[in-house]
XYZ file of N, CA and C in Angstrom:
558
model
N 4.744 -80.904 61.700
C 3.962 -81.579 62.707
C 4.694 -81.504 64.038
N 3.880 -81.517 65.311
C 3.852 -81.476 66.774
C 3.663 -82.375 67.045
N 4.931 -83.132 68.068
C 4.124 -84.038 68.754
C 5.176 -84.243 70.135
N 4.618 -84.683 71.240
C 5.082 -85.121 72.409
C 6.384 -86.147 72.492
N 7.570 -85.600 72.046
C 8.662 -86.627 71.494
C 9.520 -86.734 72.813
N 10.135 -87.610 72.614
C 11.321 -87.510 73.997
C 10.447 -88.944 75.115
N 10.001 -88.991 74.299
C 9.243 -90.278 75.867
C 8.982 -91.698 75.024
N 8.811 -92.639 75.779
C 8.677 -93.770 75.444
C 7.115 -93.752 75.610
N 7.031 -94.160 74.276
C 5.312 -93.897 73.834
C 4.184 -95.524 73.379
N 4.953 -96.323 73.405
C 3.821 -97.500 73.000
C 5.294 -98.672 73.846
N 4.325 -99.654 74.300
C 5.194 -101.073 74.438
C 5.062 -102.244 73.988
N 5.661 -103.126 73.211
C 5.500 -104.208 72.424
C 6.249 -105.438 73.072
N 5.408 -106.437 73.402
C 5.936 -107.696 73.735
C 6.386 -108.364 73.203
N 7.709 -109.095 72.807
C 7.991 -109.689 71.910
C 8.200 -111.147 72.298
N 6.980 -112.063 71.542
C 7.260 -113.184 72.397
C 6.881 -114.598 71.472
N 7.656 -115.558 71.678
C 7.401 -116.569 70.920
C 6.017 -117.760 71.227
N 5.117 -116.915 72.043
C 3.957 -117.369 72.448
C 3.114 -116.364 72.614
N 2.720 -115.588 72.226
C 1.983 -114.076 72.429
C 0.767 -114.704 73.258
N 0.133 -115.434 72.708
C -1.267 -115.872 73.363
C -1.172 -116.345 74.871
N 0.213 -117.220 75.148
C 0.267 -117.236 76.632
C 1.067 -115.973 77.255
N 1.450 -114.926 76.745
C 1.966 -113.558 77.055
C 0.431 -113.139 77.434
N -0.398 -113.078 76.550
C -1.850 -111.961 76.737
C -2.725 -112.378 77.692
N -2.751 -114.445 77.804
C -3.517 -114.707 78.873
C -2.904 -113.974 80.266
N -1.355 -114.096 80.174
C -0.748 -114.195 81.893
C -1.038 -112.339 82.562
N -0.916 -111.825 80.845
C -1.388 -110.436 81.219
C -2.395 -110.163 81.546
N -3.312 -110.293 80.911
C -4.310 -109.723 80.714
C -5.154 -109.999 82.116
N -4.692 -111.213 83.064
C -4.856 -111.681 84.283
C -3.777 -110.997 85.017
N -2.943 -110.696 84.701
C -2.219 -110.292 86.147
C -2.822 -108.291 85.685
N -2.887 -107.618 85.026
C -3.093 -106.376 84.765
C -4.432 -106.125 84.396
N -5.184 -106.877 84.103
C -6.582 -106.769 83.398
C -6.399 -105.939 82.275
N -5.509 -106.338 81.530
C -5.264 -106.350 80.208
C -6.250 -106.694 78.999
N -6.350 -105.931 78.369
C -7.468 -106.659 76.901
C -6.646 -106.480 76.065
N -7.510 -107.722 74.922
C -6.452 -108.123 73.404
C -7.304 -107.217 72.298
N -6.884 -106.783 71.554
C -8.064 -105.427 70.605
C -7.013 -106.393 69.251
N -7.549 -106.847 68.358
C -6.869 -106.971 66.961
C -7.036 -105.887 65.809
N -6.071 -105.666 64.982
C -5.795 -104.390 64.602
C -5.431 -105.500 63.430
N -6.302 -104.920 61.751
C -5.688 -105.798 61.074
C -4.563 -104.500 60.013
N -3.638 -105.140 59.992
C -2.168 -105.009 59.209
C -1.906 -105.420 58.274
N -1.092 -104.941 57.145
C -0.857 -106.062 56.355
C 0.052 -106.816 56.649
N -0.054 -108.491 55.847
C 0.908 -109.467 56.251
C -0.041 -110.066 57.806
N -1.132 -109.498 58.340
C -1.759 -110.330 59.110
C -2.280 -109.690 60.482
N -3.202 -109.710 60.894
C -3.640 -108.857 62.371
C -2.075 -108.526 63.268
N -2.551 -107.693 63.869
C -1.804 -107.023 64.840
C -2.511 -107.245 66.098
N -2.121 -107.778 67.105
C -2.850 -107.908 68.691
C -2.513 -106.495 69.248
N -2.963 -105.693 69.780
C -3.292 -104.472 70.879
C -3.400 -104.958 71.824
N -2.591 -104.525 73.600
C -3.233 -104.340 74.674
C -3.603 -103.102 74.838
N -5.216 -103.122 75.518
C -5.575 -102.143 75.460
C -6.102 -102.321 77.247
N -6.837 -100.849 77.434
C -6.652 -100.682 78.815
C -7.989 -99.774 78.779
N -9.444 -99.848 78.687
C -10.435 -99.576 78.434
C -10.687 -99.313 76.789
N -11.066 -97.908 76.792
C -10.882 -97.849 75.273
C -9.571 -97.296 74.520
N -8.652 -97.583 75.037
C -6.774 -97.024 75.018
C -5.966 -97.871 74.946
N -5.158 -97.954 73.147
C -4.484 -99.137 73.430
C -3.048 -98.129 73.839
N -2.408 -99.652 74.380
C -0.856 -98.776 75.014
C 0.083 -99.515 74.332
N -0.323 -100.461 73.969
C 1.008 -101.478 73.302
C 0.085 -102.731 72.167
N 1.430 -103.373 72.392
C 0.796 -105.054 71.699
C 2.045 -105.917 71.729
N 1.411 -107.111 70.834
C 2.502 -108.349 71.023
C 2.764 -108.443 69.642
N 3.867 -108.600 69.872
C 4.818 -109.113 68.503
C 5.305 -110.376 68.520
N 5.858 -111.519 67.513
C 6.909 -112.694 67.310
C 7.838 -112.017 67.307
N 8.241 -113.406 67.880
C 9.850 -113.027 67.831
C 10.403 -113.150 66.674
N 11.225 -112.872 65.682
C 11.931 -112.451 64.646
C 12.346 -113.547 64.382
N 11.902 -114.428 63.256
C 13.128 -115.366 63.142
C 14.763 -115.279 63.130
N 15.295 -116.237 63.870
C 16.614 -116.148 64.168
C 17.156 -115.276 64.826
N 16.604 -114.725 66.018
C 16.226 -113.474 66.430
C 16.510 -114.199 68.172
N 17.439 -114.044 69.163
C 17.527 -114.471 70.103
C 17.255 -113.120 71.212
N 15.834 -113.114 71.393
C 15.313 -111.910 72.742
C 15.569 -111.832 73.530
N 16.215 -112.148 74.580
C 15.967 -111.655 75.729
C 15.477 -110.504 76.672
N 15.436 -109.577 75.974
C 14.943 -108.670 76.265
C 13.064 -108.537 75.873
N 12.249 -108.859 76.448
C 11.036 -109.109 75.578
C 10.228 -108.036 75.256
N 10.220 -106.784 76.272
C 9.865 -105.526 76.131
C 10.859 -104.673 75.428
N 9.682 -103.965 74.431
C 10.346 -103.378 73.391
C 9.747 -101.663 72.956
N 10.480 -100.774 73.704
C 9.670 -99.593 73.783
C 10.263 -98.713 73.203
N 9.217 -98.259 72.324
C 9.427 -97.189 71.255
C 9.587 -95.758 71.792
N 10.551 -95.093 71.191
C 10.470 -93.548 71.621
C 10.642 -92.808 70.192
N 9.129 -91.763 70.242
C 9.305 -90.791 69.136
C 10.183 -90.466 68.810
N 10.405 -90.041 67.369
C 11.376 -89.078 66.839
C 10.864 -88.174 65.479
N 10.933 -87.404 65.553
C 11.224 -86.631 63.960
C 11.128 -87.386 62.750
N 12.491 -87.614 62.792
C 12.872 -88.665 61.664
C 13.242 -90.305 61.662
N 12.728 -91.163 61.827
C 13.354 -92.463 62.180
C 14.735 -93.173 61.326
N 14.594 -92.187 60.408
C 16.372 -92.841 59.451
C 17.444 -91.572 59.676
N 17.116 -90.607 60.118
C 17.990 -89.617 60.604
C 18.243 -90.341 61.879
N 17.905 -90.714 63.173
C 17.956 -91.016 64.160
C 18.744 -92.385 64.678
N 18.226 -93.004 63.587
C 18.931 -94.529 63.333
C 20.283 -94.480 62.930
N 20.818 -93.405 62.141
C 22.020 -93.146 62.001
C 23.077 -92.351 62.946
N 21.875 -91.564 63.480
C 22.543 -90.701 65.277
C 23.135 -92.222 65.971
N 22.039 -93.410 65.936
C 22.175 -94.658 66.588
C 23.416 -95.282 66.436
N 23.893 -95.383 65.661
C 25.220 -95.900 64.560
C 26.593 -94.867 64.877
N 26.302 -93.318 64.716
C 27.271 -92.528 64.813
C 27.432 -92.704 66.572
N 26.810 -93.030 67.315
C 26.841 -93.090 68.927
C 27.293 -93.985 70.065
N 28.120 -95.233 68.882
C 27.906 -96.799 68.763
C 26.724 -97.616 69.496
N 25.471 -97.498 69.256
C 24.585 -98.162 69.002
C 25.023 -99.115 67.877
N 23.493 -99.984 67.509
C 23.577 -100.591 66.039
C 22.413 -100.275 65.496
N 22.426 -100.665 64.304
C 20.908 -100.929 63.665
C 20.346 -102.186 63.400
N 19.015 -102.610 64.263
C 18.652 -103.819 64.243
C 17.739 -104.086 63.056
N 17.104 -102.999 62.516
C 15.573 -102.889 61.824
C 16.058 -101.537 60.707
N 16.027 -101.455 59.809
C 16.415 -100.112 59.305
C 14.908 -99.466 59.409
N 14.757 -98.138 59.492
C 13.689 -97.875 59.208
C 12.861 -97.974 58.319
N 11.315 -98.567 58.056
C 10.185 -99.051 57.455
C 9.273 -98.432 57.588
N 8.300 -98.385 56.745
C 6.639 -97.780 56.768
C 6.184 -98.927 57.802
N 4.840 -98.568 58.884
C 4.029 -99.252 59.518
C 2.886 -99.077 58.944
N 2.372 -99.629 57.613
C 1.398 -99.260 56.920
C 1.246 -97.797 57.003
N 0.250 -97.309 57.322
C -0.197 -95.589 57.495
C 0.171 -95.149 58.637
N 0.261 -96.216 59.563
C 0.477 -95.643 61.044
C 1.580 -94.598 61.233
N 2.932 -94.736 60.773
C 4.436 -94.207 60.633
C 5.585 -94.894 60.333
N 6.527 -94.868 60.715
C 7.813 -95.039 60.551
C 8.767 -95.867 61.357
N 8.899 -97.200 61.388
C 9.671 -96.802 62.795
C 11.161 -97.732 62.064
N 12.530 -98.570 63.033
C 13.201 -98.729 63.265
C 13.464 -99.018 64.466
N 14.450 -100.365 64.256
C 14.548 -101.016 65.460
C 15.882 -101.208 65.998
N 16.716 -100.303 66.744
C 18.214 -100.540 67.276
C 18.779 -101.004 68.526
N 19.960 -100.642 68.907
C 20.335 -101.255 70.361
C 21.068 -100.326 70.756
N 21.047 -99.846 72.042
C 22.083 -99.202 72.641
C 23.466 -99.556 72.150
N 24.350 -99.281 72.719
C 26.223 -99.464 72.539
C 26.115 -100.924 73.558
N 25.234 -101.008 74.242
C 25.309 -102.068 75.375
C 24.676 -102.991 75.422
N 23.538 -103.413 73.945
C 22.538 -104.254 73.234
C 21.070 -104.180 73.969
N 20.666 -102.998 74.853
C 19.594 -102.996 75.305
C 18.889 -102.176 73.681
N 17.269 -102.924 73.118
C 16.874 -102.457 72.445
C 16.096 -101.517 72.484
N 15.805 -101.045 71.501
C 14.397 -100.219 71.535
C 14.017 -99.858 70.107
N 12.934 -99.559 70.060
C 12.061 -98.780 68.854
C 12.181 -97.041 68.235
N 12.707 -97.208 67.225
C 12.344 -95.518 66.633
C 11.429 -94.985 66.403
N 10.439 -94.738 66.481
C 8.856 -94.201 66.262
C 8.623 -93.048 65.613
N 8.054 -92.436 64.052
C 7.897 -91.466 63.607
C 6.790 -91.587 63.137
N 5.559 -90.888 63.949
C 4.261 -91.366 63.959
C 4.113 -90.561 62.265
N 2.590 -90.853 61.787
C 2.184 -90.107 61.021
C 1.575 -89.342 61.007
N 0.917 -89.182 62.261
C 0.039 -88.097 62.799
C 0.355 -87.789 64.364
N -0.119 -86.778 64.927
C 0.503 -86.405 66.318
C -0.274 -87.228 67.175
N 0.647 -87.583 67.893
C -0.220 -88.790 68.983
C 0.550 -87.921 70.304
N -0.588 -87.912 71.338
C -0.457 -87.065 72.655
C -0.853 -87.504 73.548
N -1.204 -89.143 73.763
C -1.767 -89.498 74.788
C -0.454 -90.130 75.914
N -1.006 -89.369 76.921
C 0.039 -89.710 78.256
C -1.115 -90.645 79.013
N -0.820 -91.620 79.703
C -1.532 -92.979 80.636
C -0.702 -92.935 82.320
N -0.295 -91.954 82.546
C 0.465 -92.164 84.077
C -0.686 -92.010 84.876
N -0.782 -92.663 85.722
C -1.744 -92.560 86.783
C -3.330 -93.799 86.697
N -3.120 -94.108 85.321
C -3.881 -94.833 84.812
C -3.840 -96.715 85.387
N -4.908 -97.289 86.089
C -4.298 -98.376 86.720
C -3.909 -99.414 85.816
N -2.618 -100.249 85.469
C -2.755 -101.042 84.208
C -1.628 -101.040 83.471
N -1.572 -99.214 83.518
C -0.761 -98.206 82.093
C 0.504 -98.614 82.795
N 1.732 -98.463 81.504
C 2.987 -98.985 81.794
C 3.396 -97.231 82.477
N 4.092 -96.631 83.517
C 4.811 -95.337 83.643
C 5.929 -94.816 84.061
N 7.086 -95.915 83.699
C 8.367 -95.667 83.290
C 9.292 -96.764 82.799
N 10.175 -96.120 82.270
C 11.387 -96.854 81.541
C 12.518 -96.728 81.901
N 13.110 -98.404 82.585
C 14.243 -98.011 83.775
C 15.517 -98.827 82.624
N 16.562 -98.771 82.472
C 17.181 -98.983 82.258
C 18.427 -99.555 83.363
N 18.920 -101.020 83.317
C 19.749 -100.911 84.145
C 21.697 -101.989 83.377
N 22.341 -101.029 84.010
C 23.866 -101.428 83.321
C 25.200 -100.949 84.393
N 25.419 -101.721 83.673
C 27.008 -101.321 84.725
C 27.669 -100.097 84.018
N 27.542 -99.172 83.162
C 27.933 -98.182 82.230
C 27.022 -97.002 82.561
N 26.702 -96.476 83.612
C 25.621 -96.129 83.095
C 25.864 -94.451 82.922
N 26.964 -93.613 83.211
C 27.199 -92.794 82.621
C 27.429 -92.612 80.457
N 28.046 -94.074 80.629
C 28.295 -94.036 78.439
C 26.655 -94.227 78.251
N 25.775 -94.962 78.938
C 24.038 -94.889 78.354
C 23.591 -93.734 78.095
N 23.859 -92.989 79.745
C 23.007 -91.394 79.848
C 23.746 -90.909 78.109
N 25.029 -90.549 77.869
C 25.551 -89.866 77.277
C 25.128 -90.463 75.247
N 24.334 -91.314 75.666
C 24.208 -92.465 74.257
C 22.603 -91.770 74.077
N 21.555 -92.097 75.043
C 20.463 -91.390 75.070
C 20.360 -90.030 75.339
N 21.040 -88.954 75.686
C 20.733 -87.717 74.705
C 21.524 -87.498 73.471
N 22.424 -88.028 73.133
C 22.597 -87.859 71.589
C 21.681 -88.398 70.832
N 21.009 -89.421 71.062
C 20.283 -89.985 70.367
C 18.343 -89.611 70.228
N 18.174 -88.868 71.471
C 16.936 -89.172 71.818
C 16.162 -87.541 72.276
N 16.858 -86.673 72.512
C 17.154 -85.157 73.404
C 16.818 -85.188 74.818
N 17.216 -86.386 75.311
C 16.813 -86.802 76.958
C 17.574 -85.998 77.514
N 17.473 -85.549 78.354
C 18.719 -84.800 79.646
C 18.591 -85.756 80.639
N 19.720 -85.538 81.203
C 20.237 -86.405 82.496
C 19.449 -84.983 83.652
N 19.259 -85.827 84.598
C 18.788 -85.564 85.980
C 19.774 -86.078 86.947
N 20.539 -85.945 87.245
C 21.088 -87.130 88.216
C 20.791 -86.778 89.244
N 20.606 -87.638 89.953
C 20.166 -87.807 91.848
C 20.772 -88.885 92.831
N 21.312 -88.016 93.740
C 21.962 -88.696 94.382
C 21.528 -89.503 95.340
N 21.620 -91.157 95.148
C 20.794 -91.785 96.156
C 22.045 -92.634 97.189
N 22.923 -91.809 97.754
C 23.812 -92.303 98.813
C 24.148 -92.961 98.348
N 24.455 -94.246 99.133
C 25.253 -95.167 99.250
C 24.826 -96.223 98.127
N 23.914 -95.898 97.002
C 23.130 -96.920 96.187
C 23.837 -96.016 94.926
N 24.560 -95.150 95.044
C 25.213 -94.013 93.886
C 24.155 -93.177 93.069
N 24.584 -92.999 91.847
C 23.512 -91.888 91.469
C 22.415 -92.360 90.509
N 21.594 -91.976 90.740
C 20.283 -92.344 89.913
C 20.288 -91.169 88.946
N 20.064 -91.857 87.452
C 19.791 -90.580 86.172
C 18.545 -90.835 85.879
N 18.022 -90.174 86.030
C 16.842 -89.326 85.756
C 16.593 -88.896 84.179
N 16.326 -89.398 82.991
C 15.775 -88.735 81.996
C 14.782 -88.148 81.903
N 14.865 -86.754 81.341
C 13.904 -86.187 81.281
C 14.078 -84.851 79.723
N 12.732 -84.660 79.634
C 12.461 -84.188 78.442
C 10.934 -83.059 78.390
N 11.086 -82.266 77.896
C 9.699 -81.410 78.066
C 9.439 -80.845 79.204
N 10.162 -80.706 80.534
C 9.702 -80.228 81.990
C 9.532 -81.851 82.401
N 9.629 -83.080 81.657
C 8.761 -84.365 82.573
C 9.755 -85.073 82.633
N 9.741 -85.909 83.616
C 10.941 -87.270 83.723
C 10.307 -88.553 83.459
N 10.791 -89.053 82.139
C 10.488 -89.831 81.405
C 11.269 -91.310 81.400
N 11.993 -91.275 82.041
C 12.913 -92.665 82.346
C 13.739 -92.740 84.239
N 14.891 -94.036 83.564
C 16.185 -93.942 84.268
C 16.930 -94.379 83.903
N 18.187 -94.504 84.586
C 19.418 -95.239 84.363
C 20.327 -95.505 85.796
N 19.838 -96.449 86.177
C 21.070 -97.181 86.790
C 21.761 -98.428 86.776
């Protein structure tokens, strides 16, 4: 299977009130709630006409977020990758799991505890939303490290660094993947 890997592909809210997450959204973005039933209990979708882009999740018991956005980036394999995560000093937050039929995913942290999602769809999913009014269209990363990140996300992810020099504000990295620039890091 083919699919559009290297990018951050769905976003999940993780929040210990989802319903006042979807009202504040769905008003500040004109956001819609689509329920998706799962097992163990519906799944909320934001969707953005007939296109969902994400959804809301709980927070994890015993599970301290701060980070509330939680964005998945394809991979191949999500337990091969999770272990790239580990060999890279990342951690593993989630080992990788079935999402019913949907795929695969896993849930880790950078070396620097910023999280994210492993995603190994089950079928090829190709939908890009840039330009779309609503649609989320990039993933910035920001740290005081940010050369050990760049060097953490392409071992982990096949991102290349871009770097760009923005003067006196230092260098902006640029991830990118496929010909497209798909993130940052500063």
């Amino acid at each position: 299977m083919t699919f559009p890997s290297d990018r951050f592909c769905w976003f999940e809210y993780v929040s210990k009130d989802s319903a006042k997450a979807q009202g504040f959204f769905g008003e500040l973005f004109n956001w819609k709630t689509k329920s998706m039933p799962m097992p163990g209990g519906d799944y909320e979708t934001i969707a953005i006409g007939d296109h969902t882009i994400g959804g809301y999740l709980p927070t994890p018991k015993g599970a301290n977020a701060p980070h509330p956005w939680l964005s998945p980036l394809p991979v191949a394999h999500a337990q091969a990758t999770a272990q790239k995560v580990a060999a890279a000093g990342g951690k593993v937050l989630k080992e990788a799991s079935a999402r019913g039929e949907m795929g695969t995913w896993a849930v880790v942290a950078d070396p620097f505890g910023a999280p994210l999602a492993l995603w190994q769809p089950a079928k090829a999913e190709a939908a890009e939303y840039r330009g779309v009014a609503g649609a989320f269209c990039w993933n910035e990363l920001y740290t005081d490290q940010p050369e050990k990140s760049v060097a953490f996300y392409e071992a982990i992810g096949g991102l290349r660094d871009r770097p760009m020099d923005m003067g006196p504000m230092g260098t902006y990295h640029v991830l990118a993947s496929h010909g497209k620039d798909r993130g940052g890091i500063t």
